[in-house]
Amino acid sequence: MTSETNQNTAHPVTMRDVAEAAGVSIATVSLVVNEKKNARIGDDARKRVRDAIRDLGYRPNALAKTLVSGHSKFIGLVADAIATTPFAGQIIHGAQDEAWKHGYVLLVANTDGNADAEREAVGMMLEHKVRGILYSTWYHRATEVPAGLRETDFVLVDCYSPDDDATAVVPDEVQGGRTATQLLIDSGHRRIAMINTTTPSPAHEGRLLGYQQALAAAGIAYDPALVFDALPEQEGGYDSVEQLLASGATAVFCHNDRVAMGLYDGLRRRGLSIPEDMAVVGFDNQEVIAAHLRPPLTTVALPHYELGAKGIRLLLGIDEHRPNQLVTVDCPPVLRSSIAEAAHIAS
Amino acid sequence: MTSETNQNTAHPVTMRDVAEAAGVSIATVSLVVNEKKNARIGDDARKRVRDAIRDLGYRPNALAKTLVSGHSKFIGLVADAIATTPFAGQIIHGAQDEAWKHGYVLLVANTDGNADAEREAVGMMLEHKVRGILYSTWYHRATEVPAGLRETDFVLVDCYSPDDDATAVVPDEVQGGRTATQLLIDSGHRRIAMINTTTPSPAHEGRLLGYQQALAAAGIAYDPALVFDALPEQEGGYDSVEQLLASGATAVFCHNDRVAMGLYDGLRRRGLSIPEDMAVVGFDNQEVIAAHLRPPLTTVALPHYELGAKGIRLLLGIDEHRPNQLVTVDCPPVLRSSIAEAAHIAS
DNA sequence: ATGAAAGCGCTAACAC
DNA sequence: GTGTTAGCGCTTTCAT
């Protein structure tokens, strides 16, 4: 059995109970509970009501409130994978904090990318009359707007509609790539390699573009021979060491922190050291890794928390935006010790 | 502005609208919507209702339903840190999947361990008349039962009340420690070291006990000189290499995967290789790390997903348990390549 | 300054 | 077979 002291099930204390106990009408109770400004309640009546509330352990029923007002305090968050990485957790966290700040509660659903689950999740949220829905993916990509979403207000988070017909908030990959590269340039490097991912994606395209922009701005010619593609994991980084060394680069911008971790490993096996023999920048700022590598990895952060928070603000109309706008959030540099000299914060 | 096509705000289609459109009473609509068995509705009426529902885009109002029935389909999940590690995400994921399976939706709140936020979060959930609350922490530890929780059914997840007066579900640290150690023993090692954490905790005590039990069962004398304490991070592992080597151990059980990662690093710097020179087992099964180390790390998994799912089952009374029982979930071994021979699954 | 009453969207007797 | 009606807990005019 599970019911313990559960006074809740036993004791559905309602406003009527409070009214009776205090010897007033339920209207009066409502007024004091909601601290209505322009409702003058006698001091004694107010006190009697307050006492009754405390004694009976009364809790207002938010659901009944919603029925009357027509507006609920729910915001739905549907994610395609809430546990694969710490990333989705950050999105939830940001969304939750921001929603909470405005008096909203988060209703979360995980769909594992399954369309049926998605339809069901969205349906469930719609039936609960959510104020709106945040639809998020665990890595930045294009996505279809799932069926049902358009029946309410919604914002895409860390994904966007290729048809450009939905408000979305995503990380600024280009600025991120520029920032990472600039860190290396500021530290004096001219021959800078990039280990990109093998899969076409906003991250692949955007970071490369940023890399090229930073190079161009510094008057360094872009050399395609310095750009390699590799699996976006430790293995990819490890396997790129040879090419990297052969390229004559003195610094490298890795597609993500995991790639950098593999690279550290490969470099060390050859007796090379970081940053002396090779300066390294990562991407993602995956704490467990970046902060604890030897030397700690300088990287660029993926702003997941901010993505979630911004999504809420967009949804609630707190942050202005044009209809169906693709809003972009900066990827800030995180300075640690894998580049020789302290670099300036670039953008 | 945020409202887009939002037909929702514009169009609160109710049961009454459907009834009018179909030319029947709202009771009839209710009956067909809920597919009541023993209610005989004419085929034509049923069809007219169905058509009207489709044409109008009617969605039942779950909140109104709740008001009538008295029971909501919400389950609250309050966490002290949903984003610090992937762990909390796993708990949410498990809880969400299981709740969903039984027709419940998860309401999540993050409190950052702040007591006020906790009170508020629990209060908010109570006002939304949740069926019950899961209270979880991101690492296994003792905790106070927050104010308000006792007003409803609740289960502690990954934490427990030292006063032993609350149902809780936690990982079986002792079995986990035994499993990890057994893996090493099965592979032929006799001189097995353990790098434990410096902080007293269920993990510290439990895993050590498991280690001792496995040793005892194998007839190996427990040697305190083989147990070191270190920071539960890469740095701790790295810094333990010297002691470890001096101890003459041929295998080591690390408090967690991060410690193992640091250890790998330190071992490699001395030109030692895994598992030939030193067999290693981790704990946690933190994917990003364990699966991608060289060689991939054999470890013992912390069952966060299962913790969340089990919490829901306990809360809903689906899994039997005694009142205020401390329920324990197994930590299964995850075999990779940091121990020489394939080991048996032990417990 | 406070109460009576209508109604939010829906379900569940109970009529007809 | 299908409609009527009385609430569920609450807010909100409108009286008094």
XYZ file of C-alpha atoms (C1' of nucleotides) in Angstrom:
726
model
C 0.000 0.000 0.000
C 1.068 3.488 -0.618
C -1.232 5.840 1.247
C 0.520 7.036 4.305
C -0.695 9.921 6.418
C -2.312 11.240 3.290
C -4.654 13.765 4.805
C -5.239 14.930 1.306
C -7.398 12.064 0.184
C -9.150 12.028 3.505
C -9.556 15.777 3.769
C -10.578 17.685 0.698
C -10.835 20.992 2.537
C -12.710 23.417 0.348
C -13.470 27.044 0.457
C -16.890 26.212 1.748
C -15.386 24.478 4.754
C -13.314 27.518 5.501
C -16.333 29.770 5.103
C -18.371 27.736 7.533
C -15.584 27.542 10.072
C -15.071 31.287 9.883
C -18.772 32.056 9.826
C -18.626 33.988 6.562
C -19.641 33.356 2.982
C -17.380 31.676 0.479
C -17.226 34.921 -1.456
C -15.530 36.544 1.493
C -13.066 33.698 1.763
C -12.254 34.061 -1.897
C -11.595 37.743 -1.407
C -9.168 37.285 1.429
C -7.422 34.331 -0.155
C -6.719 36.339 -3.268
C -5.903 39.491 -1.347
C -8.123 41.544 -3.591
C -7.159 45.173 -3.285
C -10.397 47.060 -3.542
C -12.453 44.678 -1.473
C -12.926 45.968 2.020
C -13.214 43.143 4.497
C -13.620 43.733 8.200
C -10.492 43.130 10.170
C -12.173 40.588 12.369
C -13.710 38.675 9.480
C -10.372 38.636 7.697
C -8.690 37.294 10.780
C -11.301 34.608 11.325
C -10.861 33.484 7.748
C -7.088 33.372 8.040
C -7.302 31.349 11.210
C -9.728 28.918 9.676
C -7.441 28.460 6.668
C -4.528 27.667 8.903
C -6.457 25.391 11.234
C -8.071 23.417 8.459
C -4.952 23.325 6.309
C -6.836 24.707 3.360
C -5.195 24.766 -0.086
C -6.845 26.550 -2.985
C -7.697 24.311 -5.907
C -5.759 25.679 -8.863
C -7.747 23.531 -11.260
C -11.064 25.031 -10.255
C -9.532 28.456 -10.607
C -8.453 27.606 -14.107
C -11.938 26.469 -15.010
C -13.326 29.826 -14.065
C -10.640 31.998 -15.577
C -10.147 29.938 -18.675
C -6.368 30.269 -18.407
C -4.190 27.610 -16.871
C -0.767 28.108 -15.434
C 0.748 25.220 -17.345
C 3.375 25.326 -20.016
C 4.153 22.095 -21.804
C 7.658 21.004 -22.707
C 7.962 18.122 -25.097
C 11.436 16.794 -25.719
C 12.660 14.087 -28.017
C 15.210 12.784 -25.552
C 15.434 14.174 -22.093
C 18.185 11.932 -20.835
C 20.648 11.202 -23.578
C 22.965 13.987 -22.544
C 23.044 16.617 -19.855
C 21.939 18.986 -22.598
C 18.239 18.335 -22.510
C 18.376 18.602 -18.755
C 19.745 22.111 -19.151
C 16.932 23.077 -21.462
C 14.369 21.795 -18.979
C 16.159 23.574 -16.202
C 16.184 26.921 -17.986
C 12.586 26.568 -19.059
C 11.509 25.555 -15.592
C 13.231 28.430 -13.847
C 11.868 30.999 -16.238
C 8.354 29.560 -16.262
C 8.328 29.452 -12.506
C 9.350 33.086 -12.356
C 6.148 33.988 -14.141
C 3.929 31.731 -12.119
C 3.830 28.852 -14.537
C 4.465 25.170 -13.965
C 6.178 22.925 -16.460
C 4.497 19.837 -17.775
C 7.130 17.638 -19.355
C 6.883 14.789 -21.785
C 9.508 12.725 -23.480
C 8.791 11.223 -26.855
C 11.989 9.444 -27.880
C 11.409 10.993 -31.258
C 8.426 8.733 -31.820
C 5.671 10.473 -33.787
C 2.825 8.692 -32.030
C 4.189 9.564 -28.643
C 4.530 13.120 -29.838
C 0.938 13.350 -30.972
C -0.209 11.853 -27.718
C 1.958 14.139 -25.631
C 0.827 17.246 -27.424
C -2.786 16.074 -27.199
C -2.510 15.494 -23.489
C -1.108 18.971 -23.030
C -3.788 20.535 -25.122
C -6.423 18.809 -23.041
C -4.817 20.241 -19.972
C -5.262 23.634 -21.543
C -1.622 24.608 -21.396
C -0.750 28.223 -22.021
C 1.603 27.038 -24.749
C 4.169 24.417 -25.661
C 7.936 24.334 -26.023
C 9.053 21.681 -28.469
C 12.703 20.809 -28.072
C 15.299 18.489 -29.508
C 18.535 17.482 -27.846
C 20.757 18.676 -30.614
C 20.316 21.546 -32.993
C 18.491 20.437 -36.127
C 15.650 20.990 -38.532
C 12.355 19.393 -37.582
C 8.760 19.031 -38.633
C 6.267 20.849 -36.473
C 4.377 17.936 -34.914
C 0.669 17.541 -35.449
C -1.424 19.386 -32.934
C 1.221 21.887 -31.929
C -0.398 24.576 -34.004
C -3.558 24.398 -31.949
C -1.816 26.449 -29.318
C 1.057 28.915 -28.974
C 4.404 27.206 -29.323
C 8.103 27.807 -29.695
C 10.685 25.445 -31.141
C 13.762 25.103 -28.954
C 17.133 23.957 -30.295
C 15.416 23.093 -33.550
C 13.647 24.986 -36.293
C 11.177 24.454 -39.064
C 12.825 24.383 -42.483
C 9.659 25.953 -43.848
C 10.441 28.926 -41.699
C 6.939 29.123 -40.385
C 7.431 28.800 -36.681
C 9.092 30.807 -33.950
C 12.262 29.060 -32.889
C 15.258 29.657 -30.690
C 18.597 28.069 -31.527
C 22.269 28.521 -30.683
C 24.267 30.786 -32.935
C 26.626 28.245 -34.441
C 28.321 30.741 -36.700
C 29.159 33.117 -33.887
C 30.281 30.091 -31.866
C 32.641 28.963 -34.584
C 33.947 32.469 -34.939
C 34.521 32.771 -31.210
C 36.391 29.480 -30.976
C 38.638 30.344 -33.882
C 39.228 33.855 -32.645
C 40.458 32.474 -29.344
C 43.186 30.668 -31.234
C 44.006 33.631 -33.460
C 44.243 35.949 -30.462
C 46.772 33.610 -28.991
C 49.004 34.100 -32.013
C 48.194 31.079 -34.136
C 48.027 31.386 -37.919
C 47.888 27.794 -39.025
C 44.650 26.658 -37.426
C 43.009 23.349 -38.199
C 39.397 22.395 -37.655
C 38.056 18.931 -36.912
C 34.445 19.105 -37.972
C 31.746 16.455 -37.676
C 30.917 14.083 -40.493
C 27.200 14.740 -40.399
C 25.647 17.670 -42.217
C 23.843 19.796 -39.644
C 23.496 23.379 -38.507
C 26.486 22.717 -36.277
C 28.597 21.380 -39.125
C 27.789 24.202 -41.513
C 27.576 27.001 -38.983
C 30.788 26.358 -37.103
C 32.728 25.970 -40.320
C 31.375 29.257 -41.574
C 32.319 30.929 -38.322
C 35.807 29.479 -38.598
C 36.145 30.897 -42.110
C 34.820 34.269 -41.056
C 37.272 34.567 -38.185
C 40.142 33.577 -40.451
C 39.102 36.068 -43.097
C 38.745 38.853 -40.568
C 42.291 38.166 -39.417
C 43.596 38.130 -42.945
C 44.449 34.449 -42.861
C 43.773 32.546 -46.067
C 41.333 29.679 -45.734
C 43.027 26.384 -46.441
C 40.620 23.463 -46.979
C 43.464 21.087 -46.281
C 43.255 22.157 -42.667
C 39.690 21.011 -42.240
C 39.018 17.345 -41.461
C 35.778 15.573 -40.798
C 35.556 12.998 -38.036
C 33.013 11.219 -35.901
C 31.863 13.709 -33.263
C 33.160 11.563 -30.420
C 36.387 10.715 -28.647
C 37.199 8.121 -31.310
C 36.967 10.743 -34.032
C 39.405 13.006 -32.260
C 41.822 10.214 -31.545
C 41.806 9.072 -35.130
C 42.460 12.562 -36.461
C 45.800 13.009 -34.760
C 47.886 11.813 -37.655
C 46.268 14.052 -40.240
C 46.365 16.931 -37.851
C 50.058 16.536 -37.219
C 50.752 16.100 -40.900
C 48.947 19.316 -41.696
C 51.456 21.397 -39.843
C 48.789 23.120 -37.787
C 49.787 24.582 -34.441
C 46.253 24.887 -33.147
C 42.966 23.097 -33.659
C 39.295 23.871 -33.224
C 37.406 20.670 -32.385
C 33.778 20.138 -33.261
C 33.036 19.286 -29.663
C 34.603 18.530 -26.314
C 34.437 14.801 -26.820
C 36.493 15.078 -29.969
C 38.954 17.204 -28.033
C 39.144 14.525 -25.360
C 40.053 11.885 -27.920
C 42.568 14.237 -29.418
C 44.222 14.850 -26.041
C 44.626 11.123 -25.748
C 46.152 10.698 -29.177
C 48.471 13.634 -28.737
C 49.681 12.386 -25.408
C 50.465 8.968 -26.797
C 52.901 10.636 -29.110
C 54.440 12.474 -26.224
C 53.063 15.789 -27.397
C 51.756 18.296 -24.933
C 48.943 20.792 -24.846
C 49.058 23.705 -25.350
C 52.800 23.812 -26.101
C 52.777 21.490 -29.071
C 49.174 22.033 -30.009
C 46.607 24.538 -28.802
C 43.089 23.113 -28.569
C 39.596 24.596 -28.361
C 36.481 22.505 -27.963
C 32.774 23.218 -28.266
C 29.743 22.424 -26.054
C 31.350 22.994 -22.667
C 30.372 19.588 -21.455
C 31.452 20.064 -17.851
C 32.251 16.468 -16.924
C 34.827 16.471 -19.651
C 36.010 19.981 -20.398
C 36.608 21.089 -16.845
C 38.535 17.974 -15.932
C 40.832 17.239 -18.822
C 44.573 17.847 -18.351
C 44.954 20.688 -19.059
C 41.374 21.867 -18.597
C 39.817 22.545 -21.968
C 39.087 26.007 -23.285
C 35.827 25.757 -25.160
C 32.693 27.502 -26.322
C 29.466 26.817 -24.477
C 26.235 25.642 -25.996
C 23.677 27.832 -24.195
C 21.085 25.195 -23.393
C 19.845 26.746 -20.202
C 19.398 30.048 -21.960
C 17.655 28.337 -24.861
C 15.030 26.962 -22.507
C 14.599 30.249 -20.685
C 14.427 32.243 -23.887
C 11.868 29.827 -25.274
C 9.598 30.581 -22.347
C 10.064 34.311 -22.702
C 9.251 34.140 -26.372
C 6.209 32.006 -25.710
C 4.908 34.324 -23.035
C 5.547 37.383 -25.175
C 7.968 38.784 -22.612
C 10.718 39.052 -25.177
C 9.562 40.728 -28.341
C 9.956 38.927 -31.621
C 8.518 38.916 -35.063
C 6.069 36.127 -35.887
C 7.918 32.978 -36.913
C 11.266 34.500 -36.223
C 14.375 32.365 -35.870
C 15.905 33.713 -32.687
C 19.537 33.048 -32.027
C 21.413 32.784 -28.738
C 25.127 33.416 -28.350
C 27.609 30.662 -27.588
C 29.989 32.226 -25.061
C 33.663 31.275 -24.738
C 34.767 29.426 -21.615
C 38.416 30.060 -20.919
C 40.507 27.321 -19.363
C 44.042 26.215 -20.126
C 44.318 24.485 -23.476
C 45.503 27.589 -25.319
C 48.815 29.098 -24.402
C 48.010 32.657 -23.496
C 44.918 34.085 -21.956
C 42.872 35.156 -24.931
C 40.443 37.998 -25.219
C 36.781 37.353 -25.355
C 35.958 37.589 -28.995
C 32.781 37.413 -30.904
C 3.966 39.257 -30.267
C 3.578 35.620 -29.713
C 0.092 34.539 -30.716
C 0.225 33.025 -34.121
C -2.567 30.935 -35.569
C -3.604 30.185 -32.031
C -7.066 28.890 -32.651
C -7.030 27.833 -29.074
C -7.459 31.239 -27.564
C -9.899 32.193 -30.238
C -11.839 28.971 -30.197
C -12.658 27.484 -26.857
C -14.765 24.712 -28.347
C -16.752 23.103 -25.569
C -18.903 20.096 -25.270
C -21.902 22.333 -25.570
C -20.765 23.549 -28.973
C -20.402 19.984 -30.133
C -23.838 19.115 -28.770
C -25.457 21.984 -30.621
C -23.687 21.219 -33.861
C -24.694 17.589 -33.648
C -28.181 18.372 -32.489
C -27.933 16.307 -29.315
C -27.529 17.016 -25.612
C -24.181 17.443 -23.958
C -24.760 14.264 -22.003
C -24.810 12.352 -25.243
C -21.608 13.974 -26.326
C -20.001 13.063 -23.035
C -21.055 9.477 -23.516
C -19.551 9.120 -26.943
C -16.398 11.012 -26.068
C -15.749 8.671 -23.177
C -16.875 5.626 -25.088
C -19.002 4.480 -22.223
C -19.740 0.794 -22.609
C -23.233 0.351 -21.351
C -24.662 3.503 -22.866
C -26.646 2.796 -25.976
C -26.370 5.636 -28.428
C -27.986 5.548 -31.854
C -25.547 4.984 -34.650
C -26.613 8.147 -36.418
C -26.367 10.292 -33.307
C -22.953 8.832 -32.551
C -21.795 9.629 -36.033
C -23.138 13.176 -35.947
C -21.306 13.741 -32.692
C -18.063 12.331 -34.064
C -18.305 14.508 -37.128
C -19.020 17.590 -35.093
C -16.009 16.831 -32.882
C -13.776 16.558 -35.904
C -15.178 19.591 -37.685
C -15.008 21.829 -34.669
C -11.651 20.488 -33.532
C -13.015 19.786 -30.081
C -10.640 18.807 -27.279
C -11.975 17.641 -23.935
C -10.982 19.817 -21.010
C -9.027 17.574 -18.675
C -9.192 20.178 -15.925
C -12.973 20.208 -15.851
C -12.926 16.432 -15.723
C -10.638 16.530 -12.748
C -12.925 18.934 -10.955
C -15.765 16.498 -11.241
C -13.902 13.322 -10.432
C -11.758 14.815 -7.714
C -8.665 13.033 -9.021
C -6.145 14.659 -11.292
C -3.771 12.915 -13.624
C -0.756 14.828 -12.403
C 2.256 13.530 -10.589
C 4.747 16.054 -9.314
C 8.491 15.572 -9.495
C 10.591 17.935 -7.466
C 14.322 17.718 -7.966
C 17.134 19.537 -6.255
C 19.182 19.889 -9.432
C 17.862 18.727 -12.718
C 20.805 19.757 -14.815
C 24.013 19.251 -12.941
C 24.599 15.831 -14.423
C 22.829 13.556 -16.850
C 21.687 11.663 -13.785
C 18.711 13.769 -12.867
C 17.654 13.674 -16.483
C 17.544 9.907 -16.280
C 15.359 10.020 -13.200
C 12.952 12.373 -14.931
C 12.993 10.194 -17.994
C 12.185 7.020 -16.083
C 9.490 8.721 -14.056
C 7.979 10.305 -17.127
C 7.810 7.073 -19.103
C 6.283 5.135 -16.265
C 3.811 7.861 -15.328
C 2.756 8.183 -18.936
C 2.155 4.467 -19.117
C -0.489 4.848 -16.460
C -2.100 7.931 -17.906
C -0.345 10.463 -15.732
C 1.539 13.595 -16.699
C 4.659 14.799 -14.934
C 4.812 18.209 -13.390
C 8.434 19.081 -12.750
C 10.057 21.619 -10.532
C 13.655 22.347 -9.795
C 14.595 23.794 -6.444
C 18.380 24.059 -6.487
C 18.214 22.670 -2.997
C 16.705 25.909 -1.741
C 14.165 25.311 1.028
C 11.918 28.196 0.031
C 11.783 27.051 -3.557
C 10.972 23.598 -2.270
C 8.103 24.781 -0.155
C 6.773 26.790 -3.033
C 7.137 23.961 -5.515
C 5.404 21.477 -3.275
C 2.691 24.015 -2.536
C 2.114 24.663 -6.217
C 1.797 20.949 -6.833
C -0.580 20.479 -3.963
C -2.766 23.252 -5.321
C -2.832 21.484 -8.632
C -4.131 18.472 -6.774
C -1.406 16.103 -7.892
C -1.931 12.428 -7.313
C 1.378 12.390 -5.460
C 4.922 13.691 -5.473
C 8.335 12.221 -6.187
C 11.079 14.040 -4.344
C 14.489 13.392 -5.801
C 18.089 14.379 -5.322
C 20.836 14.104 -7.878
C 23.092 11.957 -5.783
C 22.214 9.366 -3.229
C 21.967 10.937 0.206
C 19.963 11.420 3.366
C 17.464 14.263 3.302
C 14.795 15.979 5.303
C 11.276 15.468 4.036
C 10.357 18.980 2.902
C 7.442 20.800 4.450
C 4.169 20.112 2.740
C 5.151 16.806 1.212
C 3.248 14.884 3.823
C -0.001 16.455 2.738
C -0.075 14.029 -0.150
C 1.351 10.645 -1.136
C 5.038 10.825 -1.857
C 8.123 8.758 -2.505
C 11.731 9.786 -2.001
C 13.922 8.995 -5.007
C 17.700 8.608 -4.744
C 17.476 9.883 -1.201
C 15.971 8.702 2.052
C 14.820 10.020 5.366
C 17.255 9.200 8.163
C 14.263 8.990 10.470
C 13.130 6.074 8.408
C 9.609 7.356 8.135
C 9.134 7.713 4.410
C 8.988 5.374 1.457
C 12.143 5.755 -0.561
C 13.889 4.125 -3.479
C 17.670 4.189 -3.737
C 20.442 2.358 -5.545
C 21.910 -0.678 -3.810
C 25.414 0.616 -3.208
C 26.530 -2.489 -1.377
C 25.505 -4.817 -4.159
C 27.104 -2.410 -6.612
C 30.397 -2.474 -4.748
C 30.231 -6.240 -4.550
C 29.540 -6.513 -8.273
C 32.415 -4.260 -9.232
C 34.854 -6.107 -7.038
C 33.594 -9.484 -8.146
C 34.286 -8.553 -11.751
C 37.933 -8.108 -10.825
C 38.070 -11.259 -8.737
C 36.512 -13.302 -11.528
C 39.228 -12.115 -13.799
C 41.830 -13.657 -11.505
C 42.947 -10.678 -9.452
C 43.729 -11.103 -5.787
C 45.378 -7.836 -4.899
C 42.579 -5.395 -5.590
C 42.691 -1.759 -4.579
C 39.784 0.602 -4.134
C 39.814 4.353 -4.664
C 36.906 5.584 -2.621
C 35.538 9.106 -2.299
C 36.570 11.425 0.487
C 33.052 12.356 1.494
C 31.020 10.210 3.849
C 27.866 9.124 2.041
C 25.805 6.066 1.272
C 28.043 5.606 -1.765
C 31.229 5.801 0.291
C 30.060 3.408 2.973
C 28.032 1.095 0.775
C 30.562 0.496 -1.964
C 33.317 -0.127 0.545
C 31.169 -2.657 2.334
C 30.375 -4.365 -0.954
C 34.067 -4.476 -1.749
C 34.804 -6.108 1.584
C 31.992 -8.613 1.165
C 33.198 -9.704 -2.246
C 36.728 -10.086 -0.974
C 35.577 -12.097 2.014
C 33.419 -14.347 -0.122
C 36.456 -15.066 -2.276
C 38.633 -15.782 0.730
C 40.800 -12.752 0.178
C 41.886 -10.921 3.305
C 40.806 -7.303 3.505
C 43.837 -5.031 3.506
C 43.067 -1.431 4.539
C 46.314 -0.370 2.886
C 44.666 -1.031 -0.448
C 41.892 1.480 0.098
C 42.566 5.127 -0.695
C 40.302 8.097 -0.516
C 40.359 10.708 -3.254
C 38.248 13.481 -4.674
C 35.493 11.834 -6.716
C 36.684 13.433 -9.939
C 39.325 13.012 -12.600
C 41.809 14.888 -10.458
C 41.342 12.433 -7.612
C 42.059 9.484 -9.867
C 45.065 11.113 -11.411
C 46.538 11.932 -8.040
C 46.104 8.406 -6.732
C 48.327 6.749 -9.263
C 51.436 6.832 -7.172
C 49.849 5.282 -4.101
C 48.108 2.760 -6.242
C 51.299 1.641 -7.911
C 53.143 1.543 -4.610
C 50.493 -0.725 -3.149
C 51.311 -3.524 -5.511
C 47.699 -3.873 -6.608
C 47.009 -5.402 -10.019
C 43.460 -4.162 -10.233
C 41.467 -1.237 -8.921
C 37.843 -0.427 -8.241
C 37.257 3.301 -8.710
C 34.577 5.198 -6.866
C 33.237 6.491 -10.153
C 33.957 6.752 -13.861
C 35.460 10.193 -13.570
C 38.033 8.918 -11.102
C 38.764 6.100 -13.525
C 39.245 8.641 -16.296
C 41.828 10.520 -14.270
C 43.498 7.252 -13.399
C 43.737 6.244 -17.060
C 45.502 9.492 -17.689
C 47.982 9.065 -14.874
C 48.681 5.457 -15.774
C 49.305 6.328 -19.392
C 51.751 9.048 -18.482
C 53.866 6.395 -16.834
C 53.642 4.261 -19.902
C 51.411 1.726 -18.216
C 48.561 0.127 -20.060
C 45.078 -1.014 -19.210
C 44.154 -3.754 -18.583
C 47.585 -5.406 -18.901
C 49.343 -3.456 -16.198
C 46.261 -2.542 -14.252
C 42.677 -3.738 -14.517
C 40.129 -1.007 -13.814
C 36.423 -0.912 -12.930
C 34.446 2.269 -12.581
C 31.042 3.089 -11.181
C 28.097 5.176 -12.476
C 28.275 4.210 -16.139
C 28.475 7.790 -17.224
C 28.186 7.132 -20.957
C 30.087 10.138 -22.299
C 33.087 8.942 -20.412
C 32.915 5.215 -19.813
C 31.971 4.178 -23.320
C 34.654 6.298 -24.942
C 37.755 5.859 -22.870
C 40.640 3.847 -24.344
C 40.027 1.050 -23.614
C 36.298 1.452 -22.962
C 35.629 1.250 -19.252
C 33.971 -1.703 -17.567
C 31.781 -0.274 -14.865
C 28.671 -0.664 -12.743
C 25.621 1.382 -13.650
C 23.724 3.662 -11.354
C 20.088 2.809 -12.227
C 18.667 6.304 -12.409
C 16.057 5.577 -15.030
C 14.830 2.631 -13.001
C 14.844 4.717 -9.829
C 12.438 7.174 -11.427
C 10.220 4.449 -12.841
C 10.180 2.513 -9.597
C 9.314 5.667 -7.693
C 6.209 6.072 -9.807
C 5.220 2.457 -9.353
C 5.622 2.714 -5.619
C 3.648 5.939 -5.534
C 0.808 4.487 -7.561
C 0.765 1.321 -5.514
C 1.567 -0.776 -8.558
C 4.574 -2.299 -6.873
C 3.795 -3.539 -3.412
C 5.803 -2.265 -0.494
C 5.545 -1.873 3.210
C 4.762 1.607 4.508
C 7.929 3.686 4.769
C 10.037 0.973 3.247
C 13.494 1.700 1.905
C 13.390 0.059 -1.498
C 16.623 -0.766 -3.208
C 17.419 -1.082 -6.916
C 20.289 -3.136 -8.292
C 23.347 -1.582 -9.904
C 24.072 -3.806 -12.898
C 27.543 -4.420 -14.309
C 28.362 -2.973 -17.720
C 31.071 -4.987 -19.403
C 33.568 -3.237 -21.629
C 37.298 -3.691 -21.972
C 39.187 -2.441 -18.978
C 39.493 -5.838 -17.353
C 41.504 -8.500 -19.108
C 39.063 -11.352 -19.486
C 35.357 -11.259 -19.918
C 34.044 -11.549 -16.412
C 30.886 -13.206 -15.213
C 27.968 -11.185 -14.043
C 28.230 -11.244 -10.324
C 26.096 -9.929 -7.574
C -18.488 45.314 4.432
C -20.536 40.920 3.092
C -23.688 37.484 0.936
C -26.465 35.258 -2.959
C -26.243 33.415 -7.174
C -24.683 32.434 -11.788
C -21.575 29.876 -14.353
C -16.620 27.871 -15.996
C -16.690 22.466 -18.819
C -17.759 18.314 -17.544
C -19.852 13.738 -15.366
C -23.347 10.965 -13.462
C -27.616 9.900 -11.722
C -32.169 9.770 -13.070
C -36.017 10.898 -15.966
C -38.738 10.161 -20.143
C -31.739 5.846 -26.734
C -31.384 10.574 -25.169
C -32.293 14.765 -22.410
C -32.439 17.154 -17.693
C -30.273 18.330 -13.806
C -27.299 18.758 -9.969
C -23.051 19.615 -8.587
C -17.211 19.592 -8.572
C -14.386 24.384 -6.187
C -13.963 28.643 -7.417
C -14.564 33.847 -9.115
C -17.346 37.561 -9.850
C -21.080 40.676 -10.605
C -24.797 42.514 -8.173
C -27.593 43.168 -4.167
C -28.062 44.453 0.431
